[in-house]
Short mmCIF file of N, CA and C in Angstrom, two decimals:
data_model
loop_
_atom_site.label_atom_id
_atom_site.label_comp_id
_atom_site.label_asym_id
_atom_site.label_seq_id
_atom_site.Cartn_x
_atom_site.Cartn_y
_atom_site.Cartn_z
N MET A 141 -7.73 170.01 109.11
CA MET A 141 -6.52 169.24 109.76
C MET A 141 -6.99 168.55 111.15
N VAL A 142 -7.87 169.30 111.52
CA VAL A 142 -8.36 168.73 112.96
C VAL A 142 -9.44 167.20 112.47
N LEU A 143 -10.16 167.42 111.47
CA LEU A 143 -10.92 166.64 111.33
C LEU A 143 -10.14 165.02 110.66
N VAL A 144 -8.64 165.36 110.03
CA VAL A 144 -8.21 164.54 109.74
C VAL A 144 -7.19 163.40 110.99
N ILE A 145 -7.05 164.28 111.97
CA ILE A 145 -6.81 163.45 113.05
C ILE A 145 -7.80 163.05 113.83
N GLU A 146 -9.04 163.56 113.89
CA GLU A 146 -10.18 162.98 114.29
C GLU A 146 -10.32 161.83 113.53
N LEU A 147 -10.40 161.69 112.37
CA LEU A 147 -10.36 160.19 111.66
C LEU A 147 -9.20 159.09 112.07
N LEU A 148 -8.33 159.54 112.29
CA LEU A 148 -7.12 158.94 112.30
C LEU A 148 -7.43 158.39 113.73
N VAL A 149 -7.87 159.22 114.90
CA VAL A 149 -7.98 158.49 116.25
C VAL A 149 -9.22 157.44 115.86
N LEU A 150 -10.24 157.96 115.17
CA LEU A 150 -11.49 157.08 115.13
C LEU A 150 -10.46 155.48 114.31
N THR A 151 -10.26 155.90 113.44
CA THR A 151 -9.66 154.34 112.94
C THR A 151 -8.47 153.56 114.07
N LEU A 152 -8.02 154.74 114.82
CA LEU A 152 -6.83 153.88 115.87
C LEU A 152 -7.93 152.95 116.79
N VAL A 153 -8.71 153.46 117.18
CA VAL A 153 -9.62 153.06 118.05
C VAL A 153 -10.35 151.70 117.71
N ILE A 154 -11.07 151.83 116.48
CA ILE A 154 -11.61 150.87 116.02
C ILE A 154 -10.85 149.40 115.74
N LEU A 155 -9.25 149.75 114.98
CA LEU A 155 -8.17 148.80 114.92
C LEU A 155 -7.96 148.17 116.28
N SER A 156 -7.89 149.17 117.39
CA SER A 156 -7.66 148.46 118.84
C SER A 156 -8.63 147.72 119.12
N ILE A 157 -10.04 147.83 118.93
CA ILE A 157 -10.70 146.97 119.60
C ILE A 157 -11.06 145.54 118.73
N ILE A 158 -10.55 145.79 117.61
CA ILE A 158 -10.44 144.47 116.48
C ILE A 158 -9.56 143.63 116.92
N LEU A 159 -8.02 144.31 117.33
CA LEU A 159 -7.35 143.51 117.82
C LEU A 159 -7.39 143.07 119.19
N VAL A 160 -7.95 143.82 120.21
CA VAL A 160 -7.81 143.13 121.28
C VAL A 160 -9.16 142.05 121.57
N ILE A 161 -10.17 142.36 120.80
CA ILE A 161 -10.79 140.94 120.49
C ILE A 161 -10.20 139.66 119.55
N GLY A 162 -9.51 139.93 118.81
CA GLY A 162 -9.18 138.92 117.36
C GLY A 162 -8.04 138.65 117.97
N ILE A 163 -6.94 138.97 118.70
CA ILE A 163 -5.57 138.50 118.65
C ILE A 163 -6.33 136.98 119.83
N PRO A 164 -6.65 137.69 120.94
CA PRO A 164 -6.92 136.22 121.86
C PRO A 164 -7.71 135.18 121.55
N VAL A 165 -8.52 135.52 120.30
CA VAL A 165 -9.58 134.47 119.95
C VAL A 165 -8.56 133.69 118.90
N THR A 166 -7.63 133.96 118.25
CA THR A 166 -6.78 133.57 117.23
C THR A 166 -5.57 132.67 118.08
N LEU A 167 -5.15 133.23 118.90
CA LEU A 167 -4.36 132.52 119.88
C LEU A 167 -5.07 131.39 120.34
N ALA A 168 -6.34 131.35 120.60
CA ALA A 168 -7.14 130.34 121.84
C ALA A 168 -7.40 129.12 120.68
N SER A 169 -7.68 129.18 119.54
CA SER A 169 -8.12 128.40 118.61
C SER A 169 -7.38 127.72 118.19
N PRO A 170 -7.50 126.30 118.15
CA PRO A 170 -6.34 125.33 117.81
C PRO A 170 -5.99 125.68 116.39
N GLY A 171 -4.85 125.73 115.80
CA GLY A 171 -4.34 125.70 114.18
C GLY A 171 -4.81 127.14 113.84
N GLN A 172 -5.42 128.13 114.36
CA GLN A 172 -5.94 129.32 113.72
C GLN A 172 -4.51 130.21 113.82
N TRP A 173 -3.47 129.93 114.64
CA TRP A 173 -2.15 130.99 114.63
C TRP A 173 -1.39 130.82 113.16
N GLU A 174 -1.28 129.58 113.07
CA GLU A 174 -0.47 129.60 111.73
C GLU A 174 -0.84 129.72 110.60
N LYS A 175 -2.65 129.79 110.46
CA LYS A 175 -3.07 130.63 109.43
C LYS A 175 -3.23 131.95 109.35
N SER A 176 -3.36 132.47 110.45
CA SER A 176 -3.43 134.01 110.39
C SER A 176 -2.05 135.00 111.25
N LYS A 177 -0.91 134.52 111.13
CA LYS A 177 -0.32 135.11 111.69
C LYS A 177 0.27 136.15 110.95
N ASN A 178 0.31 136.24 109.78
CA ASN A 178 0.51 136.98 108.83
C ASN A 178 -0.47 138.25 109.09
N LEU A 179 -1.63 137.89 109.11
CA LEU A 179 -2.58 139.21 109.05
C LEU A 179 -2.47 139.78 110.61
N VAL A 180 -1.97 139.20 111.62
CA VAL A 180 -2.11 139.71 112.72
C VAL A 180 -0.75 140.75 112.82
N TYR A 181 0.24 140.26 112.43
CA TYR A 181 1.46 140.73 112.32
C TYR A 181 1.47 142.36 111.60
N THR A 182 0.55 141.99 110.37
CA THR A 182 0.01 143.22 109.39
C THR A 182 -0.64 144.24 110.10
N SER A 183 -1.81 143.56 110.72
CA SER A 183 -2.65 144.59 111.61
C SER A 183 -1.96 145.32 112.82
N ILE A 184 -0.97 144.52 113.43
CA ILE A 184 -0.40 145.38 114.67
C ILE A 184 0.80 146.59 113.82
N GLY A 185 1.35 145.97 112.90
CA GLY A 185 2.19 147.07 112.00
C GLY A 185 1.31 148.03 111.43
N ILE A 186 -0.05 147.97 111.23
CA ILE A 186 -0.72 149.12 110.61
C ILE A 186 -1.49 149.93 112.04
N TRP A 187 -1.45 149.73 113.08
CA TRP A 187 -1.80 150.18 114.33
C TRP A 187 -0.63 150.93 114.59
N ILE A 188 0.76 150.29 114.67
CA ILE A 188 1.88 151.30 115.41
C ILE A 188 1.91 152.20 114.26
N GLY A 189 2.12 152.19 112.83
CA GLY A 189 1.85 153.22 111.69
C GLY A 189 0.99 154.43 112.42
N LEU A 190 -0.53 153.68 112.72
CA LEU A 190 -1.22 154.80 112.80
C LEU A 190 -1.02 155.53 114.01
N ILE A 191 -0.56 155.06 115.10
CA ILE A 191 0.26 155.84 116.30
C ILE A 191 0.86 156.95 115.72
N ILE A 192 2.25 156.62 114.76
CA ILE A 192 3.12 157.39 114.59
C ILE A 192 2.38 158.37 113.92
N VAL A 193 1.88 158.48 112.83
CA VAL A 193 1.23 159.10 111.73
C VAL A 193 0.22 160.14 112.67
N THR A 194 -0.48 159.95 113.63
CA THR A 194 -1.19 160.50 114.32
C THR A 194 -0.52 161.51 115.16
N SER A 195 0.36 160.86 115.80
CA SER A 195 1.25 161.64 116.85
C SER A 195 2.00 163.14 116.09
N VAL A 196 2.66 162.68 115.13
CA VAL A 196 3.33 163.61 114.28
C VAL A 196 2.38 164.60 113.92
N LEU A 197 1.14 164.12 113.33
CA LEU A 197 0.49 165.30 113.08
C LEU A 197 -0.53 166.10 114.01
N ASN A 198 -0.65 165.48 114.91
CA ASN A 198 -0.98 166.21 116.05
C ASN A 198 0.22 166.97 116.79
N SER A 199 1.39 166.84 116.46
CA SER A 199 2.04 167.76 116.86
C SER A 199 2.00 169.11 116.24
N PHE A 200 1.54 169.17 114.82
CA PHE A 200 1.51 170.33 114.02
C PHE A 200 0.18 171.43 114.94
N ILE A 201 -0.71 170.82 115.60
CA ILE A 201 -1.86 171.40 115.55
C ILE A 201 -1.57 172.32 116.96
N ALA A 202 -0.87 171.19 117.68
CA ALA A 202 -1.24 171.68 119.46
C ALA A 202 0.47 172.58 119.67
#
């Protein structure tokens, strides 16, 4: 169970780094926002889902 939590946290950290770099680049590029708007929103939804799943599973361990 601890390994699952660690993998979820690792995935959360990697996705966070990608979003921290990717969203400003997307917003700064002319015309890119319209093309990748759905990808950005989907990534943010996955990020929020990872936070919720990680916190719920972590509550069973602590």
